[in-house]
Amino acid sequence: MRIYLVLLGPPGAGKGTQAQILAEKFNLVHVSSGDLFRENLKNKTVLGQKAQAYVDRGELVPDDITIGMVKDRLMKSDCDNGAILDGFPRTPAQAEALAKLLSEMDGKVVSVPFISVPVETLIERLSGRWTCQAQGHIYHEKNNPPRVAGICDLDGSALYQREDDKRETVMHRIQVYQDQTAPLIEYYRKQNLLTEIDGTIGIENVTDRMITAIQEAL
Ligand code: ADP
Ligand code: ADP
């Protein structure tokens, strides 16, 4: 049986930060749909060209493109034990597609930690977020600074500020989350998979609560 965790929460909640830590802890691959899109944008692939305008505007890339991309990633052999999904699913149609895919490959979602953070905090986090060019490692200029400004501690690559982390786009992304992704909270709650976690308590404390929730579900 392959094991999947779905990290749910608004942009800036800390999904990527936690997924990077939990992937090591549980020996699962971190699959971030945002990272996959950014890789395709950087490499100017056909998929990247289709996604570009949506990502730039802070809108969701259409379901068919997104589902196909994530499905291809989950079929790769490094996902044989399962994966930690960060940023996917983001719509009810994506959640249904995931359930269907996993049922076909003897996998299941075992836990859905929902990281909740108030909107003012999200804006402060996204405006101070610095991301590593090479592998998407995540920093914050105040909350989680790199040892050397502008350089990733883990791989030495340059840090950059995402174009879509500028204020106007952030406000729109939060709205899109509320309209299109928040319904998944009830979707997974009904399946008894959801654990709500206060995302304002510091990175290590959030990790501890996530580990407890996941271990209870395993
Ligand atoms: P998401 O993947 O949900 O968009 P990130 O993991 O990229 O969120 O985190 C957004 C920003 O907030 C980053 O700059 C990160 O360093 C910072 N951050 C993440 N978790 C916390 C936390 N618990 N407390 C303070 N800052 C945090
Ligand atoms: P955040 O760190 O704010 O949660 P992501 O890195 O997950 O943002 O996503 C960045 C952008 O990539 C989104 O604004 C959207 O355009 C696109 N994207 C990522 N995941 C999905 C998805 N599951 N469905 C549609 N679009 C997505």
PDB file of C-alpha atoms and ligand atoms in Angstrom:
ATOM      1  CA  MET A   1       0.000   0.000   0.000  1.00  0.00           C
ATOM      2  CA  ARG A   2       1.360   3.408  -0.959  1.00  0.00           C
ATOM      3  CA  ILE A   3       0.828   6.203   1.531  1.00  0.00           C
ATOM      4  CA  TYR A   4      -0.082   9.774   0.606  1.00  0.00           C
ATOM      5  CA  LEU A   5      -0.341  12.875   2.748  1.00  0.00           C
ATOM      6  CA  VAL A   6      -2.205  15.908   1.441  1.00  0.00           C
ATOM      7  CA  LEU A   7      -1.116  19.227   2.948  1.00  0.00           C
ATOM      8  CA  LEU A   8      -3.949  21.708   2.838  1.00  0.00           C
ATOM      9  CA  GLY A   9      -3.845  25.415   3.618  1.00  0.00           C
ATOM     10  CA  PRO A  10      -3.810  28.866   2.055  1.00  0.00           C
ATOM     11  CA  PRO A  11      -0.806  30.307   0.183  1.00  0.00           C
ATOM     12  CA  GLY A  12       1.836  31.101   2.799  1.00  0.00           C
ATOM     13  CA  ALA A  13       0.484  28.705   5.441  1.00  0.00           C
ATOM     14  CA  GLY A  14       3.746  26.752   5.522  1.00  0.00           C
ATOM     15  CA  LYS A  15       2.867  23.722   3.363  1.00  0.00           C
ATOM     16  CA  GLY A  16       6.151  23.701   1.453  1.00  0.00           C
ATOM     17  CA  THR A  17       8.236  24.314   4.571  1.00  0.00           C
ATOM     18  CA  GLN A  18       6.596  21.423   6.396  1.00  0.00           C
ATOM     19  CA  ALA A  19       6.568  19.117   3.375  1.00  0.00           C
ATOM     20  CA  GLN A  20      10.340  19.477   3.014  1.00  0.00           C
ATOM     21  CA  ILE A  21      10.842  18.453   6.663  1.00  0.00           C
ATOM     22  CA  LEU A  22       8.255  15.651   6.680  1.00  0.00           C
ATOM     23  CA  ALA A  23       9.550  14.130   3.447  1.00  0.00           C
ATOM     24  CA  GLU A  24      12.817  13.319   5.213  1.00  0.00           C
ATOM     25  CA  LYS A  25      11.154  12.200   8.403  1.00  0.00           C
ATOM     26  CA  PHE A  26       8.753   9.766   6.686  1.00  0.00           C
ATOM     27  CA  ASN A  27      10.991   8.910   3.731  1.00  0.00           C
ATOM     28  CA  LEU A  28       8.406  10.067   1.225  1.00  0.00           C
ATOM     29  CA  VAL A  29       8.868  12.204  -1.871  1.00  0.00           C
ATOM     30  CA  HIS A  30       7.731  15.828  -1.684  1.00  0.00           C
ATOM     31  CA  VAL A  31       5.527  16.573  -4.682  1.00  0.00           C
ATOM     32  CA  SER A  32       4.733  20.274  -5.016  1.00  0.00           C
ATOM     33  CA  SER A  33       2.511  21.218  -7.952  1.00  0.00           C
ATOM     34  CA  GLY A  34       3.777  24.812  -7.705  1.00  0.00           C
ATOM     35  CA  ASP A  35       7.395  23.607  -7.982  1.00  0.00           C
ATOM     36  CA  LEU A  36       6.472  21.425 -10.965  1.00  0.00           C
ATOM     37  CA  PHE A  37       4.896  24.414 -12.708  1.00  0.00           C
ATOM     38  CA  ARG A  38       7.905  26.633 -11.927  1.00  0.00           C
ATOM     39  CA  GLU A  39      10.246  24.007 -13.358  1.00  0.00           C
ATOM     40  CA  ASN A  40       8.183  23.870 -16.554  1.00  0.00           C
ATOM     41  CA  LEU A  41       8.130  27.677 -16.760  1.00  0.00           C
ATOM     42  CA  LYS A  42      11.894  27.861 -16.330  1.00  0.00           C
ATOM     43  CA  ASN A  43      12.496  25.220 -18.996  1.00  0.00           C
ATOM     44  CA  LYS A  44       9.894  26.792 -21.310  1.00  0.00           C
ATOM     45  CA  THR A  45       8.179  23.478 -21.950  1.00  0.00           C
ATOM     46  CA  VAL A  46       4.845  23.278 -23.790  1.00  0.00           C
ATOM     47  CA  LEU A  47       3.142  22.704 -20.437  1.00  0.00           C
ATOM     48  CA  GLY A  48       4.972  25.723 -19.020  1.00  0.00           C
ATOM     49  CA  GLN A  49       3.754  27.894 -21.886  1.00  0.00           C
ATOM     50  CA  LYS A  50       0.172  26.790 -21.275  1.00  0.00           C
ATOM     51  CA  ALA A  51       0.455  27.487 -17.539  1.00  0.00           C
ATOM     52  CA  GLN A  52       2.370  30.781 -17.636  1.00  0.00           C
ATOM     53  CA  ALA A  53      -0.490  33.273 -17.852  1.00  0.00           C
ATOM     54  CA  TYR A  54      -2.418  31.593 -15.030  1.00  0.00           C
ATOM     55  CA  VAL A  55       0.558  31.422 -12.677  1.00  0.00           C
ATOM     56  CA  ASP A  56       1.475  35.062 -13.430  1.00  0.00           C
ATOM     57  CA  ARG A  57      -2.063  36.211 -12.571  1.00  0.00           C
ATOM     58  CA  GLY A  58      -2.258  34.076  -9.430  1.00  0.00           C
ATOM     59  CA  GLU A  59      -5.050  31.968 -10.874  1.00  0.00           C
ATOM     60  CA  LEU A  60      -5.362  28.217 -10.911  1.00  0.00           C
ATOM     61  CA  VAL A  61      -4.044  26.428 -13.962  1.00  0.00           C
ATOM     62  CA  PRO A  62      -6.939  24.468 -15.550  1.00  0.00           C
ATOM     63  CA  ASP A  63      -7.630  21.088 -13.966  1.00  0.00           C
ATOM     64  CA  ASP A  64      -6.821  18.945 -17.016  1.00  0.00           C
ATOM     65  CA  ILE A  65      -3.304  20.380 -17.346  1.00  0.00           C
ATOM     66  CA  THR A  66      -2.634  20.211 -13.601  1.00  0.00           C
ATOM     67  CA  ILE A  67      -4.010  16.703 -13.107  1.00  0.00           C
ATOM     68  CA  GLY A  68      -1.983  15.333 -16.038  1.00  0.00           C
ATOM     69  CA  MET A  69       1.214  16.903 -14.731  1.00  0.00           C
ATOM     70  CA  VAL A  70       0.812  15.599 -11.171  1.00  0.00           C
ATOM     71  CA  LYS A  71      -0.276  12.171 -12.388  1.00  0.00           C
ATOM     72  CA  ASP A  72       2.923  11.840 -14.471  1.00  0.00           C
ATOM     73  CA  ARG A  73       4.968  12.793 -11.424  1.00  0.00           C
ATOM     74  CA  LEU A  74       3.233  10.308  -9.118  1.00  0.00           C
ATOM     75  CA  MET A  75       3.800   7.465 -11.590  1.00  0.00           C
ATOM     76  CA  LYS A  76       7.592   7.875 -11.381  1.00  0.00           C
ATOM     77  CA  SER A  77       9.439   5.141  -9.527  1.00  0.00           C
ATOM     78  CA  ASP A  78      10.716   7.374  -6.702  1.00  0.00           C
ATOM     79  CA  CYS A  79       7.053   7.642  -5.595  1.00  0.00           C
ATOM     80  CA  ASP A  80       6.783   3.884  -5.063  1.00  0.00           C
ATOM     81  CA  ASN A  81       6.277   4.336  -1.294  1.00  0.00           C
ATOM     82  CA  GLY A  82       3.881   7.231  -1.768  1.00  0.00           C
ATOM     83  CA  ALA A  83       4.266  10.997  -1.536  1.00  0.00           C
ATOM     84  CA  ILE A  84       3.586  14.193   0.345  1.00  0.00           C
ATOM     85  CA  LEU A  85       1.348  16.338  -1.794  1.00  0.00           C
ATOM     86  CA  ASP A  86       1.800  20.081  -1.378  1.00  0.00           C
ATOM     87  CA  GLY A  87      -0.501  22.383  -3.344  1.00  0.00           C
ATOM     88  CA  PHE A  88      -2.465  19.556  -4.952  1.00  0.00           C
ATOM     89  CA  PRO A  89      -5.402  18.939  -4.962  1.00  0.00           C
ATOM     90  CA  ARG A  90      -6.687  22.510  -5.050  1.00  0.00           C
ATOM     91  CA  THR A  91     -10.175  21.943  -6.494  1.00  0.00           C
ATOM     92  CA  PRO A  92     -12.866  19.299  -5.923  1.00  0.00           C
ATOM     93  CA  ALA A  93     -12.239  17.944  -9.448  1.00  0.00           C
ATOM     94  CA  GLN A  94      -8.538  17.502  -8.625  1.00  0.00           C
ATOM     95  CA  ALA A  95      -9.440  15.720  -5.377  1.00  0.00           C
ATOM     96  CA  GLU A  96     -11.704  13.309  -7.267  1.00  0.00           C
ATOM     97  CA  ALA A  97      -9.018  12.692  -9.890  1.00  0.00           C
ATOM     98  CA  LEU A  98      -6.506  11.959  -7.132  1.00  0.00           C
ATOM     99  CA  ALA A  99      -8.842   9.496  -5.421  1.00  0.00           C
ATOM    100  CA  LYS A 100      -9.379   7.678  -8.721  1.00  0.00           C
ATOM    101  CA  LEU A 101      -5.681   7.550  -9.533  1.00  0.00           C
ATOM    102  CA  LEU A 102      -4.731   6.240  -6.094  1.00  0.00           C
ATOM    103  CA  SER A 103      -7.424   3.563  -6.175  1.00  0.00           C
ATOM    104  CA  GLU A 104      -5.863   2.337  -9.426  1.00  0.00           C
ATOM    105  CA  MET A 105      -2.390   2.104  -7.927  1.00  0.00           C
ATOM    106  CA  ASP A 106      -3.076   0.604  -4.500  1.00  0.00           C
ATOM    107  CA  GLY A 107      -2.565   3.872  -2.715  1.00  0.00           C
ATOM    108  CA  LYS A 108      -4.551   5.968  -0.338  1.00  0.00           C
ATOM    109  CA  VAL A 109      -4.583   9.345   1.340  1.00  0.00           C
ATOM    110  CA  VAL A 110      -3.971   8.561   5.017  1.00  0.00           C
ATOM    111  CA  SER A 111      -3.996  12.040   6.528  1.00  0.00           C
ATOM    112  CA  VAL A 112      -4.783  15.617   5.528  1.00  0.00           C
ATOM    113  CA  PRO A 113      -3.152  18.151   7.837  1.00  0.00           C
ATOM    114  CA  PHE A 114      -4.844  21.518   7.293  1.00  0.00           C
ATOM    115  CA  ILE A 115      -2.554  24.364   8.334  1.00  0.00           C
ATOM    116  CA  SER A 116      -4.609  27.383   9.274  1.00  0.00           C
ATOM    117  CA  VAL A 117      -3.165  30.905   9.384  1.00  0.00           C
ATOM    118  CA  PRO A 118      -4.975  34.280   9.400  1.00  0.00           C
ATOM    119  CA  VAL A 119      -4.854  36.420   6.263  1.00  0.00           C
ATOM    120  CA  GLU A 120      -2.693  39.266   7.718  1.00  0.00           C
ATOM    121  CA  THR A 121      -0.012  36.710   8.613  1.00  0.00           C
ATOM    122  CA  LEU A 122      -0.132  35.151   5.142  1.00  0.00           C
ATOM    123  CA  ILE A 123       0.584  38.503   3.522  1.00  0.00           C
ATOM    124  CA  GLU A 124       3.509  39.151   5.852  1.00  0.00           C
ATOM    125  CA  ARG A 125       4.911  35.687   5.158  1.00  0.00           C
ATOM    126  CA  LEU A 126       4.609  35.796   1.383  1.00  0.00           C
ATOM    127  CA  SER A 127       6.107  39.269   1.115  1.00  0.00           C
ATOM    128  CA  GLY A 128       9.175  38.078   3.072  1.00  0.00           C
ATOM    129  CA  ARG A 129       9.506  34.651   1.381  1.00  0.00           C
ATOM    130  CA  TRP A 130      12.749  33.829  -0.419  1.00  0.00           C
ATOM    131  CA  THR A 131      12.919  30.682  -2.523  1.00  0.00           C
ATOM    132  CA  CYS A 132      15.964  28.741  -3.704  1.00  0.00           C
ATOM    133  CA  GLN A 133      16.568  28.661  -7.454  1.00  0.00           C
ATOM    134  CA  ALA A 134      17.857  25.119  -7.576  1.00  0.00           C
ATOM    135  CA  GLN A 135      15.429  23.086  -5.490  1.00  0.00           C
ATOM    136  CA  GLY A 136      12.758  25.372  -4.082  1.00  0.00           C
ATOM    137  CA  HIS A 137      14.005  25.395  -0.466  1.00  0.00           C
ATOM    138  CA  ILE A 138      12.024  28.011   1.431  1.00  0.00           C
ATOM    139  CA  TYR A 139      13.182  30.863   3.688  1.00  0.00           C
ATOM    140  CA  HIS A 140      11.736  33.987   5.264  1.00  0.00           C
ATOM    141  CA  GLU A 141      13.775  37.126   5.719  1.00  0.00           C
ATOM    142  CA  LYS A 142      12.717  37.435   9.380  1.00  0.00           C
ATOM    143  CA  ASN A 143      11.096  34.162  10.482  1.00  0.00           C
ATOM    144  CA  ASN A 144      13.542  31.714   8.916  1.00  0.00           C
ATOM    145  CA  PRO A 145      16.521  33.546   7.405  1.00  0.00           C
ATOM    146  CA  PRO A 146      19.333  31.765   5.567  1.00  0.00           C
ATOM    147  CA  ARG A 147      22.755  31.820   7.254  1.00  0.00           C
ATOM    148  CA  VAL A 148      24.090  34.033   4.452  1.00  0.00           C
ATOM    149  CA  ALA A 149      21.625  36.517   2.931  1.00  0.00           C
ATOM    150  CA  GLY A 150      20.582  35.534  -0.587  1.00  0.00           C
ATOM    151  CA  ILE A 151      22.158  32.058  -0.511  1.00  0.00           C
ATOM    152  CA  CYS A 152      20.475  28.700   0.168  1.00  0.00           C
ATOM    153  CA  ASP A 153      21.939  26.949   3.259  1.00  0.00           C
ATOM    154  CA  LEU A 154      21.319  23.529   1.751  1.00  0.00           C
ATOM    155  CA  ASP A 155      22.633  23.769  -1.798  1.00  0.00           C
ATOM    156  CA  GLY A 156      24.368  27.155  -2.064  1.00  0.00           C
ATOM    157  CA  SER A 157      22.150  28.359  -4.910  1.00  0.00           C
ATOM    158  CA  ALA A 158      20.794  31.911  -5.165  1.00  0.00           C
ATOM    159  CA  LEU A 159      17.538  32.842  -3.442  1.00  0.00           C
ATOM    160  CA  TYR A 160      14.890  34.855  -5.290  1.00  0.00           C
ATOM    161  CA  GLN A 161      11.520  36.420  -4.547  1.00  0.00           C
ATOM    162  CA  ARG A 162       8.709  34.867  -6.556  1.00  0.00           C
ATOM    163  CA  GLU A 163       6.970  37.210  -9.012  1.00  0.00           C
ATOM    164  CA  ASP A 164       3.595  35.995  -7.759  1.00  0.00           C
ATOM    165  CA  ASP A 165       4.495  36.924  -4.155  1.00  0.00           C
ATOM    166  CA  LYS A 166       3.933  40.626  -4.874  1.00  0.00           C
ATOM    167  CA  ARG A 167       1.106  42.123  -2.900  1.00  0.00           C
ATOM    168  CA  GLU A 168      -1.653  42.428  -5.552  1.00  0.00           C
ATOM    169  CA  THR A 169      -1.124  38.871  -6.751  1.00  0.00           C
ATOM    170  CA  VAL A 170      -1.016  37.575  -3.180  1.00  0.00           C
ATOM    171  CA  MET A 171      -4.410  39.115  -2.405  1.00  0.00           C
ATOM    172  CA  HIS A 172      -5.840  37.480  -5.507  1.00  0.00           C
ATOM    173  CA  ARG A 173      -4.304  34.079  -4.680  1.00  0.00           C
ATOM    174  CA  ILE A 174      -5.847  34.182  -1.218  1.00  0.00           C
ATOM    175  CA  GLN A 175      -9.247  34.944  -2.776  1.00  0.00           C
ATOM    176  CA  VAL A 176      -8.822  32.097  -5.270  1.00  0.00           C
ATOM    177  CA  TYR A 177      -7.950  29.798  -2.376  1.00  0.00           C
ATOM    178  CA  GLN A 178     -11.086  30.831  -0.492  1.00  0.00           C
ATOM    179  CA  ASP A 179     -13.332  30.339  -3.537  1.00  0.00           C
ATOM    180  CA  GLN A 180     -11.885  27.189  -5.082  1.00  0.00           C
ATOM    181  CA  THR A 181      -9.748  25.304  -2.544  1.00  0.00           C
ATOM    182  CA  ALA A 182     -11.394  25.896   0.851  1.00  0.00           C
ATOM    183  CA  PRO A 183     -14.282  23.500  -0.054  1.00  0.00           C
ATOM    184  CA  LEU A 184     -11.711  20.681   0.211  1.00  0.00           C
ATOM    185  CA  ILE A 185     -11.596  21.228   3.981  1.00  0.00           C
ATOM    186  CA  GLU A 186     -15.137  19.837   4.261  1.00  0.00           C
ATOM    187  CA  TYR A 187     -14.458  17.219   1.582  1.00  0.00           C
ATOM    188  CA  TYR A 188     -11.639  15.678   3.635  1.00  0.00           C
ATOM    189  CA  ARG A 189     -13.307  16.317   6.994  1.00  0.00           C
ATOM    190  CA  LYS A 190     -16.249  14.178   5.852  1.00  0.00           C
ATOM    191  CA  GLN A 191     -13.796  11.373   5.075  1.00  0.00           C
ATOM    192  CA  ASN A 192     -12.383  11.687   8.596  1.00  0.00           C
ATOM    193  CA  LEU A 193      -8.926  12.500   7.248  1.00  0.00           C
ATOM    194  CA  LEU A 194      -8.610  16.141   8.278  1.00  0.00           C
ATOM    195  CA  THR A 195      -6.602  17.469  11.234  1.00  0.00           C
ATOM    196  CA  GLU A 196      -6.591  21.229  11.662  1.00  0.00           C
ATOM    197  CA  ILE A 197      -3.251  22.596  12.860  1.00  0.00           C
ATOM    198  CA  ASP A 198      -2.580  26.113  14.074  1.00  0.00           C
ATOM    199  CA  GLY A 199       0.056  27.347  11.623  1.00  0.00           C
ATOM    200  CA  THR A 200       1.055  30.439  13.601  1.00  0.00           C
ATOM    201  CA  ILE A 201       3.096  28.696  16.294  1.00  0.00           C
ATOM    202  CA  GLY A 202       6.575  28.505  14.798  1.00  0.00           C
ATOM    203  CA  ILE A 203       7.959  26.059  12.283  1.00  0.00           C
ATOM    204  CA  GLU A 204       9.201  23.387  14.715  1.00  0.00           C
ATOM    205  CA  ASN A 205       6.020  23.395  16.768  1.00  0.00           C
ATOM    206  CA  VAL A 206       3.933  23.001  13.623  1.00  0.00           C
ATOM    207  CA  THR A 207       6.136  20.071  12.582  1.00  0.00           C
ATOM    208  CA  ASP A 208       5.612  18.374  15.977  1.00  0.00           C
ATOM    209  CA  ARG A 209       1.845  18.643  15.656  1.00  0.00           C
ATOM    210  CA  MET A 210       1.909  17.376  12.112  1.00  0.00           C
ATOM    211  CA  ILE A 211       4.004  14.366  13.087  1.00  0.00           C
ATOM    212  CA  THR A 212       1.563  13.531  15.900  1.00  0.00           C
ATOM    213  CA  ALA A 213      -1.413  13.783  13.534  1.00  0.00           C
ATOM    214  CA  ILE A 214       0.262  11.649  10.870  1.00  0.00           C
ATOM    215  CA  GLN A 215       1.455   8.983  13.303  1.00  0.00           C
ATOM    216  CA  GLU A 216      -2.056   8.676  14.715  1.00  0.00           C
ATOM    217  CA  ALA A 217      -3.350   8.087  11.201  1.00  0.00           C
ATOM    218  CA  LEU A 218      -0.779   5.465  10.205  1.00  0.00           C
TER     219      LEU A 218
HETATM  220  P1  ADP B   1       3.120  27.580   1.401  1.00  0.00           P
HETATM  221  O1  ADP B   1       3.873  26.446   0.756  1.00  0.00           O
HETATM  222  O2  ADP B   1       1.935  27.092   2.185  1.00  0.00           O
HETATM  223  O3  ADP B   1       2.773  28.670   0.445  1.00  0.00           O
HETATM  224  P2  ADP B   1       5.684  28.226   2.657  1.00  0.00           P
HETATM  225  O4  ADP B   1       6.120  26.958   3.293  1.00  0.00           O
HETATM  226  O5  ADP B   1       6.319  28.621   1.374  1.00  0.00           O
HETATM  227  O6  ADP B   1       4.073  28.231   2.495  1.00  0.00           O
HETATM  228  O7  ADP B   1       5.861  29.390   3.739  1.00  0.00           O
HETATM  229  C1  ADP B   1       5.556  30.748   3.427  1.00  0.00           C
HETATM  230  C2  ADP B   1       6.525  31.662   4.154  1.00  0.00           C
HETATM  231  O8  ADP B   1       6.280  31.605   5.562  1.00  0.00           O
HETATM  232  C3  ADP B   1       7.997  31.296   3.981  1.00  0.00           C
HETATM  233  O9  ADP B   1       8.749  32.489   3.909  1.00  0.00           O
HETATM  234  C4  ADP B   1       8.333  30.487   5.249  1.00  0.00           C
HETATM  235  O10 ADP B   1       9.709  30.601   5.604  1.00  0.00           O
HETATM  236  C5  ADP B   1       7.438  31.145   6.280  1.00  0.00           C
HETATM  237  N1  ADP B   1       6.922  30.211   7.294  1.00  0.00           N
HETATM  238  C6  ADP B   1       6.501  28.934   7.087  1.00  0.00           C
HETATM  239  N2  ADP B   1       6.053  28.383   8.238  1.00  0.00           N
HETATM  240  C7  ADP B   1       6.165  29.332   9.196  1.00  0.00           C
HETATM  241  C8  ADP B   1       5.863  29.363  10.613  1.00  0.00           C
HETATM  242  N3  ADP B   1       5.318  28.318  11.244  1.00  0.00           N
HETATM  243  N4  ADP B   1       6.130  30.510  11.280  1.00  0.00           N
HETATM  244  C9  ADP B   1       6.663  31.576  10.637  1.00  0.00           C
HETATM  245  N5  ADP B   1       6.963  31.614   9.317  1.00  0.00           N
HETATM  246  C10 ADP B   1       6.725  30.505   8.600  1.00  0.00           C
HETATM  247  P1  ADP B   2       1.695  28.731  -2.706  1.00  0.00           P
HETATM  248  O1  ADP B   2       3.111  28.597  -2.222  1.00  0.00           O
HETATM  249  O2  ADP B   2       1.187  30.100  -2.654  1.00  0.00           O
HETATM  250  O3  ADP B   2       0.740  27.771  -2.054  1.00  0.00           O
HETATM  251  P2  ADP B   2       2.191  27.295  -5.170  1.00  0.00           P
HETATM  252  O4  ADP B   2       3.646  27.335  -5.348  1.00  0.00           O
HETATM  253  O5  ADP B   2       1.578  26.048  -4.629  1.00  0.00           O
HETATM  254  O6  ADP B   2       1.744  28.510  -4.290  1.00  0.00           O
HETATM  255  O7  ADP B   2       1.468  27.619  -6.551  1.00  0.00           O
HETATM  256  C1  ADP B   2       1.884  28.681  -7.386  1.00  0.00           C
HETATM  257  C2  ADP B   2       0.927  28.781  -8.578  1.00  0.00           C
HETATM  258  O8  ADP B   2       0.991  27.568  -9.358  1.00  0.00           O
HETATM  259  C3  ADP B   2      -0.537  28.933  -8.231  1.00  0.00           C
HETATM  260  O9  ADP B   2      -0.907  30.291  -7.981  1.00  0.00           O
HETATM  261  C4  ADP B   2      -1.207  28.387  -9.497  1.00  0.00           C
HETATM  262  O10 ADP B   2      -1.140  29.309 -10.568  1.00  0.00           O
HETATM  263  C5  ADP B   2      -0.299  27.223  -9.855  1.00  0.00           C
HETATM  264  N1  ADP B   2      -0.732  25.977  -9.196  1.00  0.00           N
HETATM  265  C6  ADP B   2      -0.037  25.275  -8.257  1.00  0.00           C
HETATM  266  N2  ADP B   2      -0.728  24.178  -7.883  1.00  0.00           N
HETATM  267  C7  ADP B   2      -1.889  24.185  -8.595  1.00  0.00           C
HETATM  268  C8  ADP B   2      -3.025  23.327  -8.632  1.00  0.00           C
HETATM  269  N3  ADP B   2      -3.095  22.235  -7.867  1.00  0.00           N
HETATM  270  N4  ADP B   2      -4.026  23.653  -9.482  1.00  0.00           N
HETATM  271  C9  ADP B   2      -3.959  24.729 -10.271  1.00  0.00           C
HETATM  272  N5  ADP B   2      -2.923  25.597 -10.267  1.00  0.00           N
HETATM  273  C10 ADP B   2      -1.893  25.334  -9.435  1.00  0.00           C
END
